Amino acid sequence: MENAKPRESSRLLSLDVFRGITIALMIIVNTPGNREAYGQLDHAEWHGWTMTDLVFPFFLFIVGVSIVFSLAKRLEKGETSGLLPQILKRALVIYAFGMVLNAIPNYHPSTIRILGVLQRIAVCYFFTSLLFLKTGLKTQIAVTISALAGYWLAMTYIPVPGFGAGVLTKEGSLAAWVDRAVLGAHTYRQGPYDPEGLLSTIPSLATTMLGLFTGLWLRSARTQFEKMKGLLAAGTALTALGWLWSLGFPLNKALWTSSYVLFTAGLALWLLAAAYWLIEIKGIKAWGRPFEVFGINAIAAYMLPIFLLKFLVLYKVQAAGAAEPEQLRILICDGVFGAWLSPLNASAAFAFSYMLLWLAAFWLLYRKKIFIKI
């Protein structure tokens, strides 16, 4: 017999662990030791998906779940004053952090990238929190469906000058045209589109909203076993719907297609259900402790490895006998792993080792109860 719980606590260990798994995978896929990478440790070329393409939607989904756990408790206590200013401040700080990352090394006002991963997180966090605080469930569901359906209709039927309607290429999609028209040279590497672009932020909000609905489900008065079954059922339904939709509107991370939203949210639900079953129901927690270390310091665990990685990539060293300077990252990878591993395996070993080094650093913070909050 499963024990019913009126409410989950303000923190859910399985959610922290899931967040930590996502952060660990993010560090690995962001840090190949050289210019080679296994297919699953790199993004899909365009349509389709790899394990790497799950990291960002998983993180946005988790943001949505976390909003419920962080705000619902305060609302139940009547702590409503000052919530919106705090949410706005946090969103602005996260956005500013994203701009700082973008400014290294391109800090020129005419070309600095305006959007990015942290910027999208900030926008989705703010609007999802706003919807949670100011609207009811019916409105929230309507907004989510409208975002997915409206984006699909726009991308499919609105003609793009010089390309026509329904073109889903890097240059010809409606999302790419909007990025060029509004952002100009302020796109990712001054390219023809931005992978965290303006129009594609609309369906990414739906990803966060699906996380919000999951958080509401997890805080309901159902038994833990019922909650787990609900996660699995919803995950199966969303994965199937996403796959079916992809037959006409392909899975694509850069465009953040509506099918991609449903498909990745379904996979996130499956993984969260597995973590929930192991940790909350079965009480098997030890395996998740290393991931919890990342999960409770998520923004810092995202930013700090990227800061160091930028240094390792931008700082170049003239090695003896080399025709030109090489990235410090590649020299370290070749020196430590290149002598006894193939370039492909050396690259993966470097990435995994880099993640473990950061895990050790955050483990020390965890042991000293140092948690970096925004």
mmCIF file of C-alpha atoms in Angstrom, residues 2-255:
data_model
loop_
_atom_site.group_PDB
_atom_site.id
_atom_site.type_symbol
_atom_site.label_atom_id
_atom_site.label_comp_id
_atom_site.label_asym_id
_atom_site.label_seq_id
_atom_site.Cartn_x
_atom_site.Cartn_y
_atom_site.Cartn_z
ATOM 1 C CA GLU A 2 1.389 3.403 -0.999
ATOM 2 C CA ASN A 3 1.095 6.224 1.503
ATOM 3 C CA ALA A 4 -0.747 9.297 0.311
ATOM 4 C CA LYS A 5 0.986 12.640 0.643
ATOM 5 C CA PRO A 6 -1.117 15.803 0.704
ATOM 6 C CA ARG A 7 1.772 17.810 -0.707
ATOM 7 C CA GLU A 8 5.358 17.191 -1.695
ATOM 8 C CA SER A 9 7.907 19.272 0.214
ATOM 9 C CA SER A 10 9.289 22.483 -1.239
ATOM 10 C CA ARG A 11 12.201 20.477 -2.675
ATOM 11 C CA LEU A 12 11.963 17.189 -4.491
ATOM 12 C CA LEU A 13 15.182 15.176 -4.442
ATOM 13 C CA SER A 14 14.342 13.312 -7.635
ATOM 14 C CA LEU A 15 13.899 16.662 -9.400
ATOM 15 C CA ASP A 16 17.277 17.895 -8.131
ATOM 16 C CA VAL A 17 18.858 14.660 -9.352
ATOM 17 C CA PHE A 18 17.194 14.942 -12.767
ATOM 18 C CA ARG A 19 18.414 18.529 -13.010
ATOM 19 C CA GLY A 20 21.909 17.392 -12.045
ATOM 20 C CA ILE A 21 21.917 14.643 -14.684
ATOM 21 C CA THR A 22 20.973 17.271 -17.254
ATOM 22 C CA ILE A 23 23.782 19.583 -16.089
ATOM 23 C CA ALA A 24 26.340 16.750 -16.156
ATOM 24 C CA LEU A 25 25.327 15.828 -19.697
ATOM 25 C CA MET A 26 25.440 19.499 -20.688
ATOM 26 C CA ILE A 27 29.038 19.822 -19.497
ATOM 27 C CA ILE A 28 30.054 16.675 -21.380
ATOM 28 C CA VAL A 29 28.475 17.641 -24.703
ATOM 29 C CA ASN A 30 29.763 21.223 -24.470
ATOM 30 C CA THR A 31 33.366 20.151 -23.907
ATOM 31 C CA PRO A 32 34.820 17.865 -26.586
ATOM 32 C CA GLY A 33 38.583 17.667 -26.205
ATOM 33 C CA ASN A 34 39.227 18.301 -29.885
ATOM 34 C CA ARG A 35 37.278 18.884 -33.073
ATOM 35 C CA GLU A 36 35.793 15.379 -33.100
ATOM 36 C CA ALA A 37 32.819 14.025 -31.187
ATOM 37 C CA TYR A 38 30.642 10.929 -31.126
ATOM 38 C CA GLY A 39 27.355 11.484 -32.900
ATOM 39 C CA GLN A 40 25.304 11.377 -29.697
ATOM 40 C CA LEU A 41 27.625 13.964 -28.117
ATOM 41 C CA ASP A 42 26.914 16.484 -30.858
ATOM 42 C CA HIS A 43 23.750 18.156 -32.118
ATOM 43 C CA ALA A 44 21.823 16.743 -35.042
ATOM 44 C CA GLU A 45 22.888 18.425 -38.264
ATOM 45 C CA TRP A 46 19.391 19.899 -38.707
ATOM 46 C CA HIS A 47 16.214 17.799 -38.516
ATOM 47 C CA GLY A 48 16.239 14.902 -36.074
ATOM 48 C CA TRP A 49 17.711 14.585 -32.617
ATOM 49 C CA THR A 50 20.576 13.179 -30.598
ATOM 50 C CA MET A 51 21.113 12.849 -26.859
ATOM 51 C CA THR A 52 22.714 16.300 -26.981
ATOM 52 C CA ASP A 53 19.495 17.813 -28.310
ATOM 53 C CA LEU A 54 17.674 16.744 -25.140
ATOM 54 C CA VAL A 55 19.736 18.831 -22.722
ATOM 55 C CA PHE A 56 18.174 22.254 -23.230
ATOM 56 C CA PRO A 57 14.504 21.175 -23.413
ATOM 57 C CA PHE A 58 15.024 19.022 -20.326
ATOM 58 C CA PHE A 59 16.409 22.034 -18.480
ATOM 59 C CA LEU A 60 13.499 24.271 -19.521
ATOM 60 C CA PHE A 61 11.051 21.535 -18.544
ATOM 61 C CA ILE A 62 12.711 21.331 -15.117
ATOM 62 C CA VAL A 63 12.452 25.115 -14.771
ATOM 63 C CA GLY A 64 8.694 24.759 -15.168
ATOM 64 C CA VAL A 65 8.455 22.025 -12.529
ATOM 65 C CA SER A 66 10.625 24.054 -10.153
ATOM 66 C CA ILE A 67 8.425 27.142 -10.494
ATOM 67 C CA VAL A 68 5.552 25.248 -8.895
ATOM 68 C CA PHE A 69 7.652 23.975 -6.004
ATOM 69 C CA SER A 70 9.269 27.354 -5.344
ATOM 70 C CA LEU A 71 6.147 29.522 -5.604
ATOM 71 C CA ALA A 72 3.230 27.322 -4.520
ATOM 72 C CA LYS A 73 4.453 26.998 -0.944
ATOM 73 C CA ARG A 74 4.740 30.763 -0.610
ATOM 74 C CA LEU A 75 1.311 31.290 -2.118
ATOM 75 C CA GLU A 76 -0.211 28.812 0.331
ATOM 76 C CA LYS A 77 1.294 30.830 3.182
ATOM 77 C CA GLY A 78 -0.135 34.041 1.758
ATOM 78 C CA GLU A 79 3.275 35.432 0.823
ATOM 79 C CA THR A 80 2.189 37.238 -2.320
ATOM 80 C CA SER A 81 3.704 40.677 -1.825
ATOM 81 C CA GLY A 82 6.939 41.190 -3.655
ATOM 82 C CA LEU A 83 6.792 37.952 -5.637
ATOM 83 C CA LEU A 84 6.607 39.533 -9.083
ATOM 84 C CA PRO A 85 9.473 41.994 -8.484
ATOM 85 C CA GLN A 86 11.599 39.108 -7.207
ATOM 86 C CA ILE A 87 10.761 37.017 -10.265
ATOM 87 C CA LEU A 88 11.540 39.909 -12.608
ATOM 88 C CA LYS A 89 14.826 40.613 -10.829
ATOM 89 C CA ARG A 90 15.867 36.966 -11.067
ATOM 90 C CA ALA A 91 14.961 36.827 -14.756
ATOM 91 C CA LEU A 92 16.956 39.987 -15.465
ATOM 92 C CA VAL A 93 19.989 38.656 -13.587
ATOM 93 C CA ILE A 94 19.895 35.378 -15.531
ATOM 94 C CA TYR A 95 19.534 37.325 -18.793
ATOM 95 C CA ALA A 96 22.485 39.527 -17.831
ATOM 96 C CA PHE A 97 24.606 36.452 -17.109
ATOM 97 C CA GLY A 98 23.807 35.254 -20.614
ATOM 98 C CA MET A 99 24.948 38.557 -22.069
ATOM 99 C CA VAL A 100 28.211 38.324 -20.120
ATOM 100 C CA LEU A 101 28.861 34.883 -21.615
ATOM 101 C CA ASN A 102 28.051 36.214 -25.087
ATOM 102 C CA ALA A 103 30.489 39.096 -24.626
ATOM 103 C CA ILE A 104 33.410 36.661 -24.405
ATOM 104 C CA PRO A 105 35.066 37.158 -26.850
ATOM 105 C CA ASN A 106 32.605 39.184 -28.972
ATOM 106 C CA TYR A 107 31.864 42.290 -26.934
ATOM 107 C CA HIS A 108 31.437 44.706 -29.845
ATOM 108 C CA PRO A 109 28.085 46.537 -29.588
ATOM 109 C CA SER A 110 27.392 46.135 -33.312
ATOM 110 C CA THR A 111 27.643 42.343 -33.346
ATOM 111 C CA ILE A 112 27.248 41.014 -29.795
ATOM 112 C CA ARG A 113 24.700 38.240 -29.646
ATOM 113 C CA ILE A 114 21.564 39.361 -27.798
ATOM 114 C CA LEU A 115 19.884 35.995 -27.319
ATOM 115 C CA GLY A 116 21.192 32.694 -25.993
ATOM 116 C CA VAL A 117 20.554 29.786 -23.647
ATOM 117 C CA LEU A 118 20.414 31.748 -20.392
ATOM 118 C CA GLN A 119 18.415 34.485 -22.087
ATOM 119 C CA ARG A 120 15.794 31.969 -23.189
ATOM 120 C CA ILE A 121 15.714 30.456 -19.707
ATOM 121 C CA ALA A 122 15.157 33.935 -18.261
ATOM 122 C CA VAL A 123 12.294 34.739 -20.636
ATOM 123 C CA CYS A 124 10.570 31.378 -20.155
ATOM 124 C CA TYR A 125 11.036 31.535 -16.383
ATOM 125 C CA PHE A 126 9.484 34.992 -16.198
ATOM 126 C CA PHE A 127 6.437 34.366 -18.392
ATOM 127 C CA THR A 128 5.730 30.911 -16.965
ATOM 128 C CA SER A 129 5.913 32.322 -13.434
ATOM 129 C CA LEU A 130 3.619 35.166 -14.475
ATOM 130 C CA LEU A 131 1.079 32.739 -15.920
ATOM 131 C CA PHE A 132 1.267 30.593 -12.792
ATOM 132 C CA LEU A 133 0.650 33.564 -10.495
ATOM 133 C CA LYS A 134 -1.958 35.443 -12.505
ATOM 134 C CA THR A 135 -3.995 32.866 -14.424
ATOM 135 C CA GLY A 136 -5.842 29.631 -13.832
ATOM 136 C CA LEU A 137 -5.202 26.172 -15.225
ATOM 137 C CA LYS A 138 -7.602 26.570 -18.165
ATOM 138 C CA THR A 139 -5.846 29.726 -19.328
ATOM 139 C CA GLN A 140 -2.444 28.099 -18.895
ATOM 140 C CA ILE A 141 -3.486 25.113 -20.999
ATOM 141 C CA ALA A 142 -4.955 27.421 -23.649
ATOM 142 C CA VAL A 143 -1.730 29.442 -23.825
ATOM 143 C CA THR A 144 0.341 26.268 -24.195
ATOM 144 C CA ILE A 145 -1.824 24.816 -26.965
ATOM 145 C CA SER A 146 -1.965 28.182 -28.730
ATOM 146 C CA ALA A 147 1.821 28.522 -28.621
ATOM 147 C CA LEU A 148 2.317 25.098 -30.200
ATOM 148 C CA ALA A 149 -0.467 25.309 -32.766
ATOM 149 C CA GLY A 150 0.158 28.959 -33.614
ATOM 150 C CA TYR A 151 3.866 28.370 -34.164
ATOM 151 C CA TRP A 152 3.151 25.407 -36.428
ATOM 152 C CA LEU A 153 0.621 27.389 -38.457
ATOM 153 C CA ALA A 154 2.962 30.368 -38.779
ATOM 154 C CA MET A 155 5.973 28.276 -39.784
ATOM 155 C CA THR A 156 3.901 26.292 -42.267
ATOM 156 C CA TYR A 157 1.684 28.874 -43.939
ATOM 157 C CA ILE A 158 3.226 32.348 -43.651
ATOM 158 C CA PRO A 159 5.361 32.993 -46.758
ATOM 159 C CA VAL A 160 8.947 34.179 -46.318
ATOM 160 C CA PRO A 161 10.249 36.712 -48.876
ATOM 161 C CA GLY A 162 12.435 34.914 -51.380
ATOM 162 C CA PHE A 163 11.591 31.441 -50.072
ATOM 163 C CA GLY A 164 7.834 30.995 -49.779
ATOM 164 C CA ALA A 165 5.795 29.282 -47.079
ATOM 165 C CA GLY A 166 6.676 26.144 -45.140
ATOM 166 C CA VAL A 167 10.416 26.192 -45.866
ATOM 167 C CA LEU A 168 12.253 24.806 -42.826
ATOM 168 C CA THR A 169 15.871 25.418 -43.798
ATOM 169 C CA LYS A 170 18.477 27.428 -41.899
ATOM 170 C CA GLU A 171 17.963 30.406 -44.194
ATOM 171 C CA GLY A 172 14.401 30.007 -45.430
ATOM 172 C CA SER A 173 12.289 29.418 -42.332
ATOM 173 C CA LEU A 174 10.017 32.107 -40.942
ATOM 174 C CA ALA A 175 11.944 31.963 -37.661
ATOM 175 C CA ALA A 176 15.220 32.676 -39.472
ATOM 176 C CA TRP A 177 13.657 35.555 -41.412
ATOM 177 C CA VAL A 178 12.358 37.144 -38.200
ATOM 178 C CA ASP A 179 15.796 36.822 -36.599
ATOM 179 C CA ARG A 180 17.483 38.511 -39.553
ATOM 180 C CA ALA A 181 14.842 41.227 -39.775
ATOM 181 C CA VAL A 182 14.890 42.110 -36.077
ATOM 182 C CA LEU A 183 18.316 41.094 -34.797
ATOM 183 C CA GLY A 184 20.445 41.839 -37.850
ATOM 184 C CA ALA A 185 24.058 40.962 -37.016
ATOM 185 C CA HIS A 186 23.194 40.182 -33.378
ATOM 186 C CA THR A 187 22.584 36.478 -34.098
ATOM 187 C CA TYR A 188 24.670 33.441 -33.194
ATOM 188 C CA ARG A 189 28.035 33.961 -34.916
ATOM 189 C CA GLN A 190 26.309 36.513 -37.167
ATOM 190 C CA GLY A 191 24.622 33.632 -38.990
ATOM 191 C CA PRO A 192 21.335 33.578 -40.941
ATOM 192 C CA TYR A 193 19.339 32.568 -37.848
ATOM 193 C CA ASP A 194 19.711 32.235 -34.094
ATOM 194 C CA PRO A 195 19.162 28.794 -32.516
ATOM 195 C CA GLU A 196 17.639 30.594 -29.515
ATOM 196 C CA GLY A 197 15.836 33.053 -31.749
ATOM 197 C CA LEU A 198 12.837 35.301 -31.264
ATOM 198 C CA LEU A 199 10.006 33.334 -32.851
ATOM 199 C CA SER A 200 11.205 29.948 -31.589
ATOM 200 C CA THR A 201 11.040 31.264 -28.022
ATOM 201 C CA ILE A 202 7.246 30.959 -28.256
ATOM 202 C CA PRO A 203 7.190 27.128 -28.407
ATOM 203 C CA SER A 204 10.014 26.985 -25.858
ATOM 204 C CA LEU A 205 7.585 28.645 -23.454
ATOM 205 C CA ALA A 206 5.320 25.644 -24.053
ATOM 206 C CA THR A 207 8.169 23.365 -22.953
ATOM 207 C CA THR A 208 8.365 25.246 -19.655
ATOM 208 C CA MET A 209 4.583 25.194 -19.287
ATOM 209 C CA LEU A 210 4.535 21.408 -19.689
ATOM 210 C CA GLY A 211 7.010 21.326 -16.820
ATOM 211 C CA LEU A 212 4.659 23.572 -14.846
ATOM 212 C CA PHE A 213 1.770 21.141 -15.357
ATOM 213 C CA THR A 214 4.056 18.342 -14.193
ATOM 214 C CA GLY A 215 4.879 20.290 -11.040
ATOM 215 C CA LEU A 216 1.175 20.765 -10.323
ATOM 216 C CA TRP A 217 0.645 17.027 -10.737
ATOM 217 C CA LEU A 218 3.510 16.195 -8.386
ATOM 218 C CA ARG A 219 2.156 18.536 -5.702
ATOM 219 C CA SER A 220 -1.344 17.089 -5.880
ATOM 220 C CA ALA A 221 -2.862 14.946 -3.122
ATOM 221 C CA ARG A 222 -2.448 11.709 -5.077
ATOM 222 C CA THR A 223 -0.303 8.850 -3.846
ATOM 223 C CA GLN A 224 3.288 8.672 -4.983
ATOM 224 C CA PHE A 225 2.546 5.583 -7.062
ATOM 225 C CA GLU A 226 -0.350 7.347 -8.797
ATOM 226 C CA LYS A 227 1.921 10.291 -9.534
ATOM 227 C CA MET A 228 4.551 8.040 -11.067
ATOM 228 C CA LYS A 229 1.970 6.290 -13.240
ATOM 229 C CA GLY A 230 0.678 9.672 -14.374
ATOM 230 C CA LEU A 231 4.173 10.768 -15.365
ATOM 231 C CA LEU A 232 4.675 7.598 -17.391
ATOM 232 C CA ALA A 233 1.277 7.854 -19.083
ATOM 233 C CA ALA A 234 1.739 11.519 -19.974
ATOM 234 C CA GLY A 235 5.279 10.833 -21.153
ATOM 235 C CA THR A 236 4.098 8.064 -23.437
ATOM 236 C CA ALA A 237 1.295 10.208 -24.860
ATOM 237 C CA LEU A 238 3.509 13.240 -25.504
ATOM 238 C CA THR A 239 6.310 11.198 -27.046
ATOM 239 C CA ALA A 240 3.854 9.496 -29.393
ATOM 240 C CA LEU A 241 2.130 12.767 -30.309
ATOM 241 C CA GLY A 242 5.466 14.453 -30.909
ATOM 242 C CA TRP A 243 6.621 11.644 -33.169
ATOM 243 C CA LEU A 244 3.362 11.681 -35.141
ATOM 244 C CA TRP A 245 3.519 15.458 -35.535
ATOM 245 C CA SER A 246 7.129 15.176 -36.686
ATOM 246 C CA LEU A 247 5.958 13.356 -39.814
ATOM 247 C CA GLY A 248 4.732 16.741 -41.058
ATOM 248 C CA PHE A 249 6.618 19.174 -38.815
ATOM 249 C CA PRO A 250 10.053 17.630 -38.212
ATOM 250 C CA LEU A 251 11.810 17.374 -34.876
ATOM 251 C CA ASN A 252 14.266 20.257 -34.885
ATOM 252 C CA LYS A 253 16.017 21.804 -31.901
ATOM 253 C CA ALA A 254 17.240 24.940 -33.673
ATOM 254 C CA LEU A 255 13.691 25.742 -34.805
#
